Coordinates of C-alpha atoms in Angstrom, one line a residue:
M1 CA 1.3 -64.6 8.6
F2 CA 0.0 -64.9 12.5
F3 CA 0.0 -61.9 14.7
V4 CA -0.5 -61.3 18.3
G5 CA -2.3 -58.8 20.4
L6 CA -0.8 -57.9 23.3
A7 CA 0.6 -59.4 26.5
I8 CA -1.8 -62.2 25.2
T9 CA -1.7 -63.2 21.1
F10 CA -3.5 -61.0 18.2
S11 CA -5.3 -64.3 16.4
A12 CA -4.8 -65.7 12.7
L13 CA -6.3 -64.9 9.7
T14 CA -6.7 -68.7 10.3
A15 CA -8.1 -71.5 12.7
L16 CA -7.1 -70.3 15.4
P17 CA -9.2 -68.7 18.7
P18 CA -9.7 -65.2 18.8
P19 CA -8.0 -62.0 19.6
T20 CA -7.4 -61.6 23.3
V21 CA -6.2 -58.4 23.9
L22 CA -5.6 -56.2 27.2
A23 CA -7.0 -53.1 28.1
A24 CA -5.3 -49.3 27.3
P25 CA -3.3 -49.1 31.0
P26 CA -4.8 -46.2 33.2
L27 CA -3.3 -42.7 32.3
L28 CA -0.5 -42.0 35.0
A29 CA 0.6 -39.2 36.8
P30 CA 3.3 -36.9 34.5
N31 CA 6.9 -38.4 33.8
D32 CA 5.9 -42.1 35.0
A33 CA 6.1 -44.0 32.5
A34 CA 2.7 -45.8 31.4
P35 CA 3.6 -49.6 30.4
V36 CA 3.2 -50.0 27.3
R37 CA 6.5 -47.8 26.5
Q38 CA 8.1 -49.4 29.2
E39 CA 7.6 -52.3 27.1
Q40 CA 8.3 -51.1 23.7
W41 CA 12.5 -52.3 24.2
H42 CA 12.9 -52.0 20.4
I43 CA 13.0 -48.2 21.4
D44 CA 15.8 -48.2 22.7
Y45 CA 17.8 -51.1 20.1
L46 CA 17.1 -49.0 18.4
K47 CA 18.1 -45.8 19.3
M48 CA 14.1 -44.3 18.5
T49 CA 14.6 -40.9 21.1
K50 CA 18.1 -40.1 19.0
A51 CA 16.9 -41.0 15.0
Q52 CA 13.7 -38.7 16.3
E53 CA 16.2 -35.9 17.0
I54 CA 16.9 -36.2 13.4
S55 CA 13.6 -37.3 11.9
R56 CA 10.2 -37.8 12.6
G57 CA 8.0 -38.8 9.5
Q58 CA 6.6 -34.6 9.0
G59 CA 4.8 -35.0 5.0
V60 CA 4.8 -39.0 5.1
V61 CA 2.2 -41.2 3.9
V62 CA 2.7 -44.6 5.1
A63 CA -0.4 -47.1 3.3
V64 CA -1.4 -49.7 5.2
P65 CA -3.4 -52.3 3.5
D66 CA -4.4 -54.9 6.6
T67 CA -7.6 -55.9 8.4
G68 CA -7.9 -52.0 9.1
V69 CA -7.0 -49.1 11.4
D70 CA -8.8 -48.4 14.4
P71 CA -8.3 -45.1 15.2
H72 CA -6.2 -45.9 18.7
P73 CA -5.5 -42.6 21.3
D74 CA -2.0 -42.9 20.4
L75 CA -2.3 -42.9 17.0
R76 CA -5.8 -41.5 15.9
N77 CA -3.6 -37.6 15.0
N78 CA -2.1 -39.7 12.0
L79 CA -4.4 -41.7 10.6
L80 CA -5.9 -40.0 7.1
A81 CA -9.6 -41.6 5.5
G82 CA -8.6 -44.8 3.2
T83 CA -11.2 -47.0 2.3
D84 CA -12.1 -50.3 2.5
I85 CA -11.6 -52.9 -0.7
I86 CA -13.7 -56.2 1.4
P87 CA -16.5 -54.9 2.3
G88 CA -17.3 -55.0 6.3
G89 CA -15.5 -52.0 7.0
D90 CA -16.7 -48.5 8.1
G91 CA -15.8 -46.6 4.7
E92 CA -12.3 -45.5 5.3
G93 CA -10.4 -48.3 6.7
R94 CA -10.7 -46.9 10.2
K95 CA -12.3 -49.7 11.6
D96 CA -10.5 -52.9 12.9
L97 CA -12.0 -56.4 14.1
D98 CA -8.7 -58.0 14.3
S99 CA -6.3 -55.9 15.4
H100 CA -3.5 -56.9 13.3
G101 CA -3.7 -53.5 11.3
T102 CA -3.8 -51.4 13.8
S103 CA -0.6 -52.7 15.6
M104 CA 1.3 -52.7 12.4
A105 CA -0.2 -49.0 11.9
G106 CA 0.6 -48.0 15.4
L107 CA 4.3 -49.8 14.8
I108 CA 5.2 -47.5 11.9
A109 CA 3.1 -43.8 12.9
A110 CA 1.5 -44.0 17.3
H111 CA 2.1 -40.8 18.6
G112 CA 1.9 -42.2 22.4
Q113 CA -0.6 -39.6 24.7
G114 CA 2.8 -37.2 26.0
Q115 CA 4.6 -37.5 28.9
N116 CA 6.1 -40.8 27.5
L117 CA 2.4 -42.9 27.9
G118 CA 1.4 -44.7 25.6
A119 CA 2.7 -45.9 22.1
L120 CA 5.6 -44.8 20.7
G121 CA 5.8 -45.6 16.5
I122 CA 9.2 -45.5 14.8
A123 CA 7.6 -42.6 12.6
P124 CA 5.8 -40.2 15.3
E125 CA 4.2 -37.7 12.7
A126 CA 3.7 -39.7 9.3
K127 CA 0.1 -40.1 8.4
I128 CA -1.3 -43.7 8.3
L129 CA -3.1 -44.5 5.3
P130 CA -5.5 -46.9 5.8
I131 CA -7.0 -50.1 3.8
F132 CA -9.0 -52.4 5.2
D133 CA -7.8 -55.7 2.5
S134 CA -7.8 -58.7 4.7
P135 CA -11.0 -59.5 6.8
P136 CA -10.1 -61.0 10.3
G137 CA -10.6 -64.7 10.8
G138 CA -10.0 -65.3 6.9
E139 CA -7.9 -64.7 4.5
G140 CA -6.7 -61.9 1.6
A141 CA -6.6 -62.3 -1.9
P142 CA -3.9 -61.1 -4.4
D143 CA -6.3 -59.4 -6.5
D144 CA -8.0 -57.6 -3.1
L145 CA -4.2 -56.3 -2.4
A146 CA -3.7 -55.4 -6.0
Q147 CA -6.2 -53.3 -5.3
S148 CA -5.3 -52.0 -2.5
I149 CA -1.5 -50.9 -3.8
E150 CA -3.3 -49.0 -6.3
Y151 CA -4.8 -47.3 -4.1
A152 CA -2.2 -46.4 -2.4
I153 CA -1.3 -45.3 -5.2
A154 CA -3.8 -43.4 -6.8
N155 CA -3.6 -41.4 -2.8
G156 CA 0.2 -40.4 -2.5
A157 CA 1.3 -43.0 -0.4
D158 CA 5.1 -42.4 -0.2
V159 CA 5.8 -45.8 1.5
I160 CA 3.3 -49.2 1.7
S161 CA 4.3 -51.9 4.6
I162 CA 2.5 -55.4 3.4
S163 CA 2.6 -57.7 6.8
S164 CA 1.4 -60.7 4.8
V165 CA 2.8 -63.0 2.7
G166 CA 0.7 -65.4 0.4
G167 CA 0.5 -65.9 -4.0
R168 CA 0.6 -63.6 -6.7
S169 CA -2.1 -62.2 -9.8
A170 CA -1.2 -60.7 -12.7
R171 CA -2.8 -58.2 -11.4
L172 CA -0.7 -58.5 -8.3
H173 CA 2.6 -58.5 -9.9
Q174 CA 1.6 -55.7 -11.8
A175 CA 0.5 -53.2 -8.8
I176 CA 4.2 -54.0 -7.1
R177 CA 5.7 -53.4 -10.3
G178 CA 3.3 -49.7 -10.7
A179 CA 4.0 -49.2 -6.9
L180 CA 8.2 -49.0 -7.7
D181 CA 7.3 -47.8 -10.2
A182 CA 5.6 -44.9 -9.4
D183 CA 8.3 -44.0 -6.8
I184 CA 7.1 -46.0 -3.8
V185 CA 9.5 -47.7 -1.0
V186 CA 7.4 -50.9 -0.6
V187 CA 8.1 -52.7 2.1
A188 CA 7.4 -56.6 2.5
G189 CA 7.8 -59.0 5.6
V190 CA 9.3 -62.4 4.4
G191 CA 6.8 -64.7 6.1
N192 CA 7.4 -66.9 9.9
L193 CA 8.2 -70.6 10.4
P194 CA 7.2 -73.4 10.9
W195 CA 3.3 -71.8 8.1
D196 CA 5.5 -70.1 5.8
Q197 CA 9.3 -72.1 4.5
S198 CA 10.0 -70.1 2.0
I199 CA 10.5 -66.0 1.0
G200 CA 6.6 -65.4 0.5
Y201 CA 5.4 -62.4 -1.9
P202 CA 5.7 -59.5 -2.9
A203 CA 9.0 -60.4 -0.1
S204 CA 10.0 -62.7 -2.7
E205 CA 9.4 -59.2 -5.6
E206 CA 12.9 -57.2 -6.6
G207 CA 13.0 -54.0 -5.4
V208 CA 10.9 -54.9 -2.3
I209 CA 12.3 -54.4 1.0
A210 CA 12.4 -57.4 2.5
V211 CA 12.3 -57.9 5.8
G212 CA 13.1 -60.8 8.7
G213 CA 13.0 -61.2 12.5
I214 CA 15.5 -60.7 15.6
G215 CA 14.7 -61.1 18.7
R216 CA 15.6 -59.1 22.1
D217 CA 19.2 -60.5 21.6
G218 CA 19.6 -59.4 18.3
L219 CA 20.5 -63.0 17.0
H220 CA 18.0 -64.0 13.9
A221 CA 14.1 -64.9 15.5
A222 CA 13.6 -69.1 15.6
I223 CA 10.3 -67.7 13.3
S224 CA 12.1 -65.3 11.1
V225 CA 12.0 -67.0 7.2
T226 CA 15.8 -67.1 5.9
G227 CA 16.5 -67.2 1.8
Q228 CA 18.7 -65.1 0.0
K229 CA 16.2 -63.1 -0.7
I230 CA 16.0 -61.4 3.1
D231 CA 17.7 -57.2 2.8
V232 CA 17.4 -56.5 6.2
V233 CA 16.0 -57.1 9.6
A234 CA 14.3 -55.3 12.5
P235 CA 13.3 -57.0 16.0
A236 CA 10.1 -59.2 15.3
V237 CA 10.1 -60.8 19.2
D238 CA 7.2 -60.0 22.1
I239 CA 6.7 -56.5 20.2
Y240 CA 4.4 -54.0 22.5
S241 CA 1.8 -51.9 20.1
T242 CA -1.6 -50.0 19.6
S243 CA -4.8 -52.2 19.0
Y244 CA -8.7 -51.7 18.6
D245 CA -10.8 -50.5 21.7
G246 CA -8.1 -48.4 22.8
K247 CA -5.9 -51.4 24.0
Y248 CA -2.8 -52.7 22.9
S249 CA -0.7 -55.6 21.7
K250 CA 2.0 -57.2 21.6
G251 CA 3.4 -59.9 18.8
T252 CA 5.9 -61.8 17.7
G253 CA 6.6 -62.6 14.3
T254 CA 7.6 -60.7 10.6
S255 CA 5.0 -58.9 10.3
S256 CA 6.3 -56.1 13.7
A257 CA 9.7 -56.2 12.2
T258 CA 8.2 -54.9 8.5
A259 CA 6.2 -52.3 10.4
I260 CA 8.8 -50.8 12.1
V261 CA 10.9 -51.4 9.0
A262 CA 8.2 -48.8 7.0
G263 CA 8.6 -46.8 9.8
A264 CA 12.6 -46.6 9.5
A265 CA 11.6 -45.7 5.0
A266 CA 8.9 -42.9 6.3
L267 CA 11.8 -41.0 8.5
I268 CA 14.5 -40.7 5.6
R269 CA 12.4 -39.9 2.5
S270 CA 10.8 -37.3 5.4
K271 CA 14.6 -36.1 5.4
Y272 CA 15.5 -36.3 2.1
P273 CA 12.5 -35.8 0.7
Y274 CA 14.0 -35.8 -3.0
L275 CA 15.7 -38.8 -2.4
P276 CA 14.1 -41.7 -5.3
A277 CA 13.0 -44.9 -3.5
R278 CA 15.7 -47.5 -4.1
E279 CA 18.2 -44.4 -2.7
V280 CA 15.9 -45.0 0.3
A281 CA 15.8 -49.2 0.3
H282 CA 20.3 -48.2 -0.3
R283 CA 20.6 -46.3 2.5
L284 CA 18.4 -48.9 5.1
T285 CA 20.3 -51.7 3.6
A286 CA 24.5 -49.6 3.3
T287 CA 23.9 -48.9 7.0
A288 CA 22.3 -51.7 8.7
V289 CA 24.5 -53.3 11.7
D290 CA 26.2 -57.3 9.7
K291 CA 25.6 -60.2 12.0
G292 CA 26.0 -63.4 11.3
A293 CA 28.5 -64.4 8.3
P294 CA 30.4 -61.5 7.4
G295 CA 28.8 -59.6 4.7
R296 CA 24.9 -60.6 3.1
D297 CA 23.9 -63.3 4.1
D298 CA 20.5 -65.3 3.6
E299 CA 19.1 -64.6 8.0
Y300 CA 19.6 -61.0 7.9
G301 CA 20.7 -59.4 4.9
Y302 CA 22.4 -57.3 4.8
G303 CA 21.2 -56.5 9.2
V304 CA 19.7 -54.8 11.7
I305 CA 18.4 -51.9 10.9
D306 CA 20.7 -48.5 12.2
L307 CA 17.8 -45.9 12.5
V308 CA 20.8 -43.0 13.3
A309 CA 23.7 -43.9 10.5
A310 CA 20.4 -44.4 7.7
L311 CA 19.5 -40.1 8.8
T312 CA 23.2 -39.3 9.7
A313 CA 25.8 -41.0 7.4
D314 CA 27.8 -40.0 3.9
V315 CA 25.6 -42.9 1.5
P316 CA 26.9 -42.5 -2.1
P317 CA 23.5 -43.0 -4.6
L318 CA 24.0 -47.1 -6.0
G319 CA 25.9 -47.2 -8.7
F320 CA 27.1 -51.8 -9.6
E321 CA 25.2 -53.8 -6.2
S322 CA 21.8 -53.6 -4.5
V323 CA 19.6 -56.4 -4.4
S324 CA 16.6 -54.1 -2.8
A325 CA 17.1 -51.4 -5.5
P326 CA 17.2 -53.0 -8.9
A327 CA 19.3 -50.8 -11.4
G328 CA 17.0 -48.5 -13.3
A329 CA 14.5 -48.0 -10.8
G330 CA 15.0 -44.4 -10.4
S331 CA 17.5 -41.9 -10.5
T332 CA 20.7 -42.2 -8.3
T333 CA 20.9 -39.0 -7.4
T334 CA 22.7 -38.8 -3.2
A335 CA 20.7 -37.6 -0.3
G336 CA 20.5 -34.2 0.6
A337 CA 17.4 -32.7 2.0
L338 CA 17.3 -29.2 0.1
P339 CA 17.6 -25.7 2.8
G340 CA 13.7 -24.8 4.6
D341 CA 12.6 -27.8 3.1
E342 CA 10.5 -29.7 5.8
G343 CA 10.3 -32.7 4.0
S344 CA 6.8 -32.7 2.4
G345 CA 7.1 -36.9 1.0
A346 CA 3.9 -37.0 0.2
T347 CA 2.4 -37.1 -3.5
A348 CA 0.6 -37.8 -5.7
R349 CA 3.2 -39.3 -7.7
G350 CA 1.2 -42.7 -8.0
L351 CA -1.0 -40.6 -10.8
A352 CA 0.1 -41.6 -14.1
T353 CA 1.1 -44.9 -13.8
L354 CA -2.4 -46.4 -12.3
G355 CA -3.4 -45.9 -15.7
V356 CA -0.7 -48.7 -16.6
I357 CA -1.6 -51.1 -13.9
L358 CA -5.4 -51.0 -13.7
A359 CA -6.0 -53.2 -17.0
A360 CA -3.2 -55.8 -15.6
G361 CA -6.3 -58.2 -14.5
V362 CA -5.3 -60.8 -16.5
G363 CA -2.6 -63.6 -18.1
W364 CA -2.2 -65.9 -15.0
A365 CA -4.0 -67.8 -12.6
V366 CA -4.2 -66.7 -8.5
V367 CA -1.7 -69.4 -7.3
A368 CA -3.4 -69.3 -3.5
R369 CA -5.1 -66.3 -1.3
R370 CA -3.1 -64.2 0.7
R371 CA -2.4 -64.7 4.3
R372 CA -0.8 -63.8 7.4
R373 CA -0.1 -66.5 8.9
G374 CA 2.8 -67.0 12.3
D375 CA 3.2 -63.8 13.6
D376 CA 2.5 -65.8 17.3
P377 CA 2.2 -69.9 19.6
P378 CA -1.4 -69.0 20.9
P379 CA -2.2 -67.2 23.8
R380 CA -0.1 -67.7 26.6
I381 CA 0.2 -65.1 28.9
S382 CA -2.1 -62.1 30.4
R383 CA -1.4 -59.2 32.8

């Protein structure tokens, strides 16, 4: 999928101009809102402030396999040491020459700089596990993503946010299944028109939360792919976030919507640390605001995510119906944090599963190289 930079664009990992991003705004006087925070329209749209009074993502680890994550001032307190799957990083996933990975991480867990300065993520107390598996200006391979997921499983990820689509391999398929079996919430973007004409992989995989996009008006974003596998939608147009070297970015595409939904999953996992991953997915779909045709449809899935309802609604456990979380993916306990529990969702749940997925590197040919396409048109404005 494509991605874009602040006021301009992140370039795609295909033949487009290099990214153009803005310098970080100067620190402002107390009680003044930094320009980037004012531009984050999805904060008010999603009632993030109210949701963050209930949960802020504490104790949850979100893995971000992408172009690496730069230690931006708005994000660095939540950035763990990760890994590089491909050469060219710093060895810990904390180098980003493209901006895409840093933008996704910021949407999930940016903490800002206080006094309404800087960018704010959905879950500002969650931790980001950065995984560098896609080169700037290039394309990542399915098996690189598979290795990223294996690493996330083995290193305590509670959520995996995949803002990419592409081909599948035996190893990637097995890694996705391994993550789901390890009780990890897996979120993936459906793809962007016109580059993607149908829902891409791994969003099309059963059990993965497939995310489409909406615009500022709350309606289907023209760039967002449609199809039967879409589960929920989230803001995907003119989305401001962090970038490399302390700069900021502005993006349009289902990449941004995916990161936002991953942040929502982190909020839920923090409040309800004993809720199985399949029930987290169910809580997101069951509380979504219906759009389009009544019920689930191919543009909006079950609807637009509702952060507050997802954290507070009385949602019966899965019994007989869910696209996002198929039967057998886990237990069906009801939501409920135990008294005094602070929401420590990060566990080593993946160690038992890693052995299953390491042997999965044979059986299917790689159909196509993984890509991130369509997250905005070429650069057009500056600030």
